Amino acid sequence: MRRTRLQVIAAGVAATAFVFVLGGPRLAASAADKPIVIGASISETGAYADSGKLALQGYQLWVKQQNATGGLLGRQIELKTYDDASDPATAVRLYQRLIDQDHVDLIVGPYSSAVTASVANVAQQHHMPMISPEVASTAPFQRGFTEIFQGIQIAADYVEGPMAIAKEKGFKTIAVTGEDTLFPRSVVSGVDDLAKKMGMTIVFNQLYPHNASDYSSIVEKMKQSNPDIVLAASYLPDSVGLLRAMKQANFAPKLVYEGVGPTELSFGTQNGKDADGVMGTGNWSAELKTQGNATFVKAFESTFGHPPDYHAASNYAALEVLGEAVKRVGSLDSAKLRDQLATLTMPTVMGTYKVDPKTGIQQGYKSLVLQWVNGKQFVVHPKSLAQQPPALPFPSWSTR
Amino acid sequence: MHAALIGQLTIDGLLVGGVYALSALGLNVIFGVMRIVNLAHGEFVIGAALLAAVLFERWHANLFVVLPLAFVLAFGLGALIQRAFLRRLPEDLASAETTSLLMTFGLSYFFVGAWLAFFSGNFRSVPYLTGAWTIGPFSIAQARLVAFVASGIIAVLLAMLLRYTALGRSIRATSQNLQGALACGVDVERVRTLSFALGTAIAAASGCLLILIFTVNPETGANVTLASFAVIALGGLGNYAGTLVGAAVIGLAVSFTGYFATAQVAQAAPYVLFILVLLVRPAGILGKSGA
């Protein structure tokens, strides 16, 4: 037994010595030689893994490019990320760990609205400014926080585009639907006021629950209300379900808008010719003529072997903004950085970054209306960014 | 109300019911013979659905070629699971229901994870037969009708297997009276393995048809399991004809409440019916009372 104890002590001494040998010089080195560490949690596993991965790659690409051109403030940059498995409570713990234990120099936002809303508390408590590229809901910004900044278009703006297009064409009646959860509800929250302002009438307004699988009844009801436009605040699965039910009911209104579902490329593969004419709201497009966008797309493809999506772009843009703020401040002073992020106006791959200095709500980035035409997505609104004018009316089912 | 609208809602309801019916039949075969409440059932349905979607995306594989393939694969997987796991559960009947529940619950989690790793979390569907045939004032969704007919054919084949083959007789015997079956020399272990395999294979077949209608990802399996349970509880546990009736009732309930009330009510309708039936006719609509 004694021998074992001796061995343990010897091992302990050796281990301590080892740590000193390795860690000693590092502790002694000056701060200027150390990389600037940027911390974040990302949903790398769980149901959101696919989009989370692209979001992370957006961060990674900026860090890689920036390091190749000399880093930031003369120091290299290191990205420290943990996997939050899409769980808000886990993300809160991870950000606490990044700040308290890992002593990261800067933080950036996680993936998804729900996770960001929880993490905002941590950023606020520690006075660490955080730009969040994955939160379209404005709710987290209306709680009096001073440290968080929205790095993506706000959800309530989404329906403005299709409604403006409809008004121009003289369409009058609207059927509103969508998934009965937080994000889609905030998308349709402004429809009533907008319709009044634009002189249009809402003839149907009913949401369906999350995980609904059969849309034939709700589509039958919409059809009976005979609207010019269908505005659905839907994700991918319900966008596909609704569209298919519309085809099966032979219901083709003059304009069909389906929230964020049509922005995903698999909307095209899952619907084939039926996708033609459908509009959706996008935050970004590879074709967009924003500053540095073409270079970003090329560099992303050559680094990761696949094209970027809007998650990658908004996360990349967030670090563009953070990097610029650090450069202007000339240090990592969080109070000064906060003020800089609140007032900075600058071009990114997403458009012009500009937030409301009080709340941090995004004002510069404009959401885009995309439309599927002959199996491809095109930006059709706003006019300043449009690749082509909207193709309307929505083609009838028998002429495809 | 127009007669045409009522007719349309009836058609939609019955066609969806047909697909629920097939998935529920698979679950009922397993319950009838083994008294196992298989909580992993939806995962087999979804696994096959995702496989069919991926094969369609990659090679435009025809669903009716994939269906027999999925059937055979699932049959093997089902037999393996029965041999490797379920057979090792204690024989004592009182605890068997609980332990099998826990085990299939665990299996369901395992398969959700496996499908996520294998197919990713993306929602998938298949753009095949997306149109509708118009007959008079009615439009009949092609995919739904095809899925309904295919479900019907498989259900008839299953009924013939149960009625006219030696294996079917053994399954029914084991299902009706375990002691009696044992006394008559039925190889109960073999019957159990084959029934679990058969139930799993039917689940896979229904998955290949379901993907024609619904958009699914690995996490939607639990909904399928729940809906299938509501169907067999309505029709009577272990009662195969009752399953068809239960599926039709649920399909109609969802279709009509979806139109006349809201989609939220439609989603609750199967479970409200399920509770009502449990209160009024605990053995199911076609079940023998006091069974």
PDB file of C-alpha atoms in Angstrom, chain A residues 94-259:
ATOM      1  CA  LEU A  94     -21.162  28.212 -21.579  1.00  0.00           C
ATOM      2  CA  TYR A  95     -21.038  32.004 -21.874  1.00  0.00           C
ATOM      3  CA  GLN A  96     -20.446  32.242 -18.126  1.00  0.00           C
ATOM      4  CA  ARG A  97     -17.600  29.806 -18.527  1.00  0.00           C
ATOM      5  CA  LEU A  98     -16.179  31.705 -21.513  1.00  0.00           C
ATOM      6  CA  ILE A  99     -16.165  34.930 -19.512  1.00  0.00           C
ATOM      7  CA  ASP A 100     -15.282  33.728 -15.968  1.00  0.00           C
ATOM      8  CA  GLN A 101     -12.959  30.804 -16.595  1.00  0.00           C
ATOM      9  CA  ASP A 102     -11.617  31.149 -20.100  1.00  0.00           C
ATOM     10  CA  HIS A 103     -11.318  34.943 -19.750  1.00  0.00           C
ATOM     11  CA  VAL A 104     -12.086  35.543 -23.405  1.00  0.00           C
ATOM     12  CA  ASP A 105     -11.457  39.088 -24.630  1.00  0.00           C
ATOM     13  CA  LEU A 106     -14.621  39.463 -26.717  1.00  0.00           C
ATOM     14  CA  ILE A 107     -17.877  37.564 -27.209  1.00  0.00           C
ATOM     15  CA  VAL A 108     -20.245  37.224 -30.158  1.00  0.00           C
ATOM     16  CA  GLY A 109     -23.771  35.882 -30.258  1.00  0.00           C
ATOM     17  CA  PRO A 110     -24.892  32.234 -30.401  1.00  0.00           C
ATOM     18  CA  TYR A 111     -27.186  30.549 -32.920  1.00  0.00           C
ATOM     19  CA  SER A 112     -31.031  31.056 -32.744  1.00  0.00           C
ATOM     20  CA  SER A 113     -33.383  33.598 -31.167  1.00  0.00           C
ATOM     21  CA  ALA A 114     -34.278  31.629 -28.059  1.00  0.00           C
ATOM     22  CA  VAL A 115     -30.653  30.977 -27.136  1.00  0.00           C
ATOM     23  CA  THR A 116     -29.674  34.603 -27.736  1.00  0.00           C
ATOM     24  CA  ALA A 117     -32.499  35.862 -25.521  1.00  0.00           C
ATOM     25  CA  SER A 118     -31.119  33.878 -22.563  1.00  0.00           C
ATOM     26  CA  VAL A 119     -27.473  34.658 -23.204  1.00  0.00           C
ATOM     27  CA  ALA A 120     -28.235  38.401 -23.346  1.00  0.00           C
ATOM     28  CA  ASN A 121     -28.539  38.388 -19.516  1.00  0.00           C
ATOM     29  CA  VAL A 122     -25.013  37.054 -19.152  1.00  0.00           C
ATOM     30  CA  ALA A 123     -23.572  39.637 -21.529  1.00  0.00           C
ATOM     31  CA  GLN A 124     -25.390  42.370 -19.642  1.00  0.00           C
ATOM     32  CA  GLN A 125     -24.239  41.210 -16.181  1.00  0.00           C
ATOM     33  CA  HIS A 126     -20.601  41.053 -17.216  1.00  0.00           C
ATOM     34  CA  HIS A 127     -20.740  44.237 -19.305  1.00  0.00           C
ATOM     35  CA  MET A 128     -19.461  42.393 -22.352  1.00  0.00           C
ATOM     36  CA  PRO A 129     -20.875  43.935 -25.539  1.00  0.00           C
ATOM     37  CA  MET A 130     -22.299  41.265 -27.835  1.00  0.00           C
ATOM     38  CA  ILE A 131     -23.351  41.532 -31.438  1.00  0.00           C
ATOM     39  CA  SER A 132     -25.915  38.813 -32.207  1.00  0.00           C
ATOM     40  CA  PRO A 133     -26.262  37.743 -35.823  1.00  0.00           C
ATOM     41  CA  GLU A 134     -28.964  35.111 -35.289  1.00  0.00           C
ATOM     42  CA  VAL A 135     -31.826  36.889 -33.518  1.00  0.00           C
ATOM     43  CA  ALA A 136     -34.588  38.282 -35.733  1.00  0.00           C
ATOM     44  CA  SER A 137     -37.041  38.814 -32.862  1.00  0.00           C
ATOM     45  CA  THR A 138     -36.799  42.260 -31.255  1.00  0.00           C
ATOM     46  CA  ALA A 139     -38.098  41.060 -27.873  1.00  0.00           C
ATOM     47  CA  PRO A 140     -34.635  40.555 -26.290  1.00  0.00           C
ATOM     48  CA  PHE A 141     -33.742  44.149 -27.186  1.00  0.00           C
ATOM     49  CA  GLN A 142     -36.734  45.671 -25.448  1.00  0.00           C
ATOM     50  CA  ARG A 143     -35.726  44.678 -21.942  1.00  0.00           C
ATOM     51  CA  GLY A 144     -33.482  47.671 -21.284  1.00  0.00           C
ATOM     52  CA  PHE A 145     -30.241  45.868 -22.067  1.00  0.00           C
ATOM     53  CA  THR A 146     -27.344  48.044 -23.125  1.00  0.00           C
ATOM     54  CA  GLU A 147     -24.815  45.454 -24.280  1.00  0.00           C
ATOM     55  CA  ILE A 148     -26.522  43.557 -27.125  1.00  0.00           C
ATOM     56  CA  PHE A 149     -26.737  44.549 -30.771  1.00  0.00           C
ATOM     57  CA  GLN A 150     -28.825  42.958 -33.496  1.00  0.00           C
ATOM     58  CA  GLY A 151     -26.795  41.675 -36.434  1.00  0.00           C
ATOM     59  CA  ILE A 152     -29.683  40.609 -38.673  1.00  0.00           C
ATOM     60  CA  GLN A 153     -32.945  41.985 -40.103  1.00  0.00           C
ATOM     61  CA  ILE A 154     -35.919  42.261 -37.723  1.00  0.00           C
ATOM     62  CA  ALA A 155     -38.795  39.782 -38.115  1.00  0.00           C
ATOM     63  CA  ALA A 156     -41.643  42.325 -38.200  1.00  0.00           C
ATOM     64  CA  ASP A 157     -40.187  43.801 -41.400  1.00  0.00           C
ATOM     65  CA  TYR A 158     -40.568  40.559 -43.317  1.00  0.00           C
ATOM     66  CA  VAL A 159     -44.108  41.014 -44.647  1.00  0.00           C
ATOM     67  CA  GLU A 160     -43.563  44.631 -45.672  1.00  0.00           C
ATOM     68  CA  GLY A 161     -41.815  43.574 -48.895  1.00  0.00           C
ATOM     69  CA  PRO A 162     -44.482  41.239 -50.283  1.00  0.00           C
ATOM     70  CA  MET A 163     -47.217  43.680 -49.253  1.00  0.00           C
ATOM     71  CA  ALA A 164     -45.498  46.551 -51.049  1.00  0.00           C
ATOM     72  CA  ILE A 165     -45.246  44.382 -54.177  1.00  0.00           C
ATOM     73  CA  ALA A 166     -48.929  43.440 -53.861  1.00  0.00           C
ATOM     74  CA  LYS A 167     -49.980  47.062 -53.467  1.00  0.00           C
ATOM     75  CA  GLU A 168     -48.114  48.046 -56.600  1.00  0.00           C
ATOM     76  CA  LYS A 169     -50.000  45.346 -58.520  1.00  0.00           C
ATOM     77  CA  GLY A 170     -53.328  46.463 -57.086  1.00  0.00           C
ATOM     78  CA  PHE A 171     -54.007  43.281 -55.105  1.00  0.00           C
ATOM     79  CA  LYS A 172     -56.542  43.927 -52.339  1.00  0.00           C
ATOM     80  CA  THR A 173     -57.396  40.939 -50.150  1.00  0.00           C
ATOM     81  CA  ILE A 174     -55.033  38.978 -47.903  1.00  0.00           C
ATOM     82  CA  ALA A 175     -55.196  35.568 -46.230  1.00  0.00           C
ATOM     83  CA  VAL A 176     -52.751  35.387 -43.324  1.00  0.00           C
ATOM     84  CA  THR A 177     -51.520  32.155 -41.795  1.00  0.00           C
ATOM     85  CA  GLY A 178     -48.370  30.732 -40.236  1.00  0.00           C
ATOM     86  CA  GLU A 179     -47.032  28.600 -37.445  1.00  0.00           C
ATOM     87  CA  ASP A 180     -48.354  29.511 -34.005  1.00  0.00           C
ATOM     88  CA  THR A 181     -44.940  30.033 -32.365  1.00  0.00           C
ATOM     89  CA  LEU A 182     -42.838  33.039 -31.351  1.00  0.00           C
ATOM     90  CA  PHE A 183     -40.949  33.886 -34.520  1.00  0.00           C
ATOM     91  CA  PRO A 184     -43.755  33.445 -37.090  1.00  0.00           C
ATOM     92  CA  ARG A 185     -46.132  35.311 -34.803  1.00  0.00           C
ATOM     93  CA  SER A 186     -43.756  38.266 -34.677  1.00  0.00           C
ATOM     94  CA  VAL A 187     -43.545  38.112 -38.470  1.00  0.00           C
ATOM     95  CA  VAL A 188     -47.325  38.527 -38.867  1.00  0.00           C
ATOM     96  CA  SER A 189     -47.771  40.865 -35.882  1.00  0.00           C
ATOM     97  CA  GLY A 190     -47.584  43.961 -38.054  1.00  0.00           C
ATOM     98  CA  VAL A 191     -49.879  42.761 -40.862  1.00  0.00           C
ATOM     99  CA  ASP A 192     -53.072  44.415 -39.547  1.00  0.00           C
ATOM    100  CA  ASP A 193     -51.545  47.895 -39.338  1.00  0.00           C
ATOM    101  CA  LEU A 194     -49.757  47.544 -42.657  1.00  0.00           C
ATOM    102  CA  ALA A 195     -52.945  46.396 -44.399  1.00  0.00           C
ATOM    103  CA  LYS A 196     -54.843  49.435 -43.069  1.00  0.00           C
ATOM    104  CA  LYS A 197     -52.066  51.756 -44.164  1.00  0.00           C
ATOM    105  CA  MET A 198     -51.956  50.235 -47.640  1.00  0.00           C
ATOM    106  CA  GLY A 199     -55.731  50.022 -48.063  1.00  0.00           C
ATOM    107  CA  MET A 200     -55.912  46.240 -48.161  1.00  0.00           C
ATOM    108  CA  THR A 201     -58.331  43.898 -46.389  1.00  0.00           C
ATOM    109  CA  ILE A 202     -57.516  40.802 -44.357  1.00  0.00           C
ATOM    110  CA  VAL A 203     -60.125  38.189 -45.267  1.00  0.00           C
ATOM    111  CA  PHE A 204     -58.617  35.253 -43.373  1.00  0.00           C
ATOM    112  CA  ASN A 205     -56.296  35.134 -40.383  1.00  0.00           C
ATOM    113  CA  GLN A 206     -55.616  31.867 -38.618  1.00  0.00           C
ATOM    114  CA  LEU A 207     -52.412  30.203 -37.465  1.00  0.00           C
ATOM    115  CA  TYR A 208     -51.714  26.491 -37.187  1.00  0.00           C
ATOM    116  CA  PRO A 209     -49.822  24.697 -34.396  1.00  0.00           C
ATOM    117  CA  HIS A 210     -46.175  23.652 -34.477  1.00  0.00           C
ATOM    118  CA  ASN A 211     -45.838  20.094 -35.855  1.00  0.00           C
ATOM    119  CA  ALA A 212     -49.054  20.314 -37.836  1.00  0.00           C
ATOM    120  CA  SER A 213     -48.828  17.692 -40.548  1.00  0.00           C
ATOM    121  CA  ASP A 214     -52.002  17.995 -42.611  1.00  0.00           C
ATOM    122  CA  TYR A 215     -52.736  21.379 -44.175  1.00  0.00           C
ATOM    123  CA  SER A 216     -55.636  20.401 -46.419  1.00  0.00           C
ATOM    124  CA  SER A 217     -58.357  21.775 -44.113  1.00  0.00           C
ATOM    125  CA  ILE A 218     -56.742  25.161 -43.490  1.00  0.00           C
ATOM    126  CA  VAL A 219     -56.022  25.534 -47.208  1.00  0.00           C
ATOM    127  CA  GLU A 220     -59.619  24.642 -48.063  1.00  0.00           C
ATOM    128  CA  LYS A 221     -60.750  27.400 -45.683  1.00  0.00           C
ATOM    129  CA  MET A 222     -58.347  29.934 -47.210  1.00  0.00           C
ATOM    130  CA  LYS A 223     -59.603  29.007 -50.655  1.00  0.00           C
ATOM    131  CA  GLN A 224     -63.209  29.662 -49.588  1.00  0.00           C
ATOM    132  CA  SER A 225     -62.220  33.188 -48.431  1.00  0.00           C
ATOM    133  CA  ASN A 226     -60.960  33.830 -51.984  1.00  0.00           C
ATOM    134  CA  PRO A 227     -57.947  36.097 -51.303  1.00  0.00           C
ATOM    135  CA  ASP A 228     -55.652  37.810 -53.810  1.00  0.00           C
ATOM    136  CA  ILE A 229     -52.611  37.113 -51.661  1.00  0.00           C
ATOM    137  CA  VAL A 230     -51.594  34.344 -49.280  1.00  0.00           C
ATOM    138  CA  LEU A 231     -49.121  35.527 -46.630  1.00  0.00           C
ATOM    139  CA  ALA A 232     -47.813  32.576 -44.628  1.00  0.00           C
ATOM    140  CA  ALA A 233     -45.192  33.012 -41.918  1.00  0.00           C
ATOM    141  CA  SER A 234     -43.809  29.546 -42.347  1.00  0.00           C
ATOM    142  CA  TYR A 235     -40.611  27.553 -41.980  1.00  0.00           C
ATOM    143  CA  LEU A 236     -39.479  24.929 -44.478  1.00  0.00           C
ATOM    144  CA  PRO A 237     -41.681  21.928 -43.539  1.00  0.00           C
ATOM    145  CA  ASP A 238     -44.918  23.889 -43.288  1.00  0.00           C
ATOM    146  CA  SER A 239     -44.082  25.900 -46.424  1.00  0.00           C
ATOM    147  CA  VAL A 240     -43.837  22.640 -48.352  1.00  0.00           C
ATOM    148  CA  GLY A 241     -46.974  21.247 -46.704  1.00  0.00           C
ATOM    149  CA  LEU A 242     -49.065  24.354 -47.397  1.00  0.00           C
ATOM    150  CA  LEU A 243     -47.915  24.649 -51.000  1.00  0.00           C
ATOM    151  CA  ARG A 244     -48.677  21.006 -51.695  1.00  0.00           C
ATOM    152  CA  ALA A 245     -52.123  21.322 -50.136  1.00  0.00           C
ATOM    153  CA  MET A 246     -52.756  24.426 -52.277  1.00  0.00           C
ATOM    154  CA  LYS A 247     -51.852  22.501 -55.410  1.00  0.00           C
ATOM    155  CA  GLN A 248     -54.065  19.601 -54.388  1.00  0.00           C
ATOM    156  CA  ALA A 249     -56.971  21.949 -53.763  1.00  0.00           C
ATOM    157  CA  ASN A 250     -56.209  23.652 -57.110  1.00  0.00           C
ATOM    158  CA  PHE A 251     -55.942  26.973 -55.256  1.00  0.00           C
ATOM    159  CA  ALA A 252     -53.714  29.557 -56.957  1.00  0.00           C
ATOM    160  CA  PRO A 253     -54.066  33.110 -55.596  1.00  0.00           C
ATOM    161  CA  LYS A 254     -52.264  35.979 -57.351  1.00  0.00           C
ATOM    162  CA  LEU A 255     -49.338  36.131 -54.932  1.00  0.00           C
ATOM    163  CA  VAL A 256     -47.982  33.421 -52.626  1.00  0.00           C
ATOM    164  CA  TYR A 257     -45.547  34.344 -49.860  1.00  0.00           C
ATOM    165  CA  GLU A 258     -44.209  31.677 -47.486  1.00  0.00           C
ATOM    166  CA  GLY A 259     -41.969  33.298 -44.876  1.00  0.00           C
TER     167      GLY A 259
END
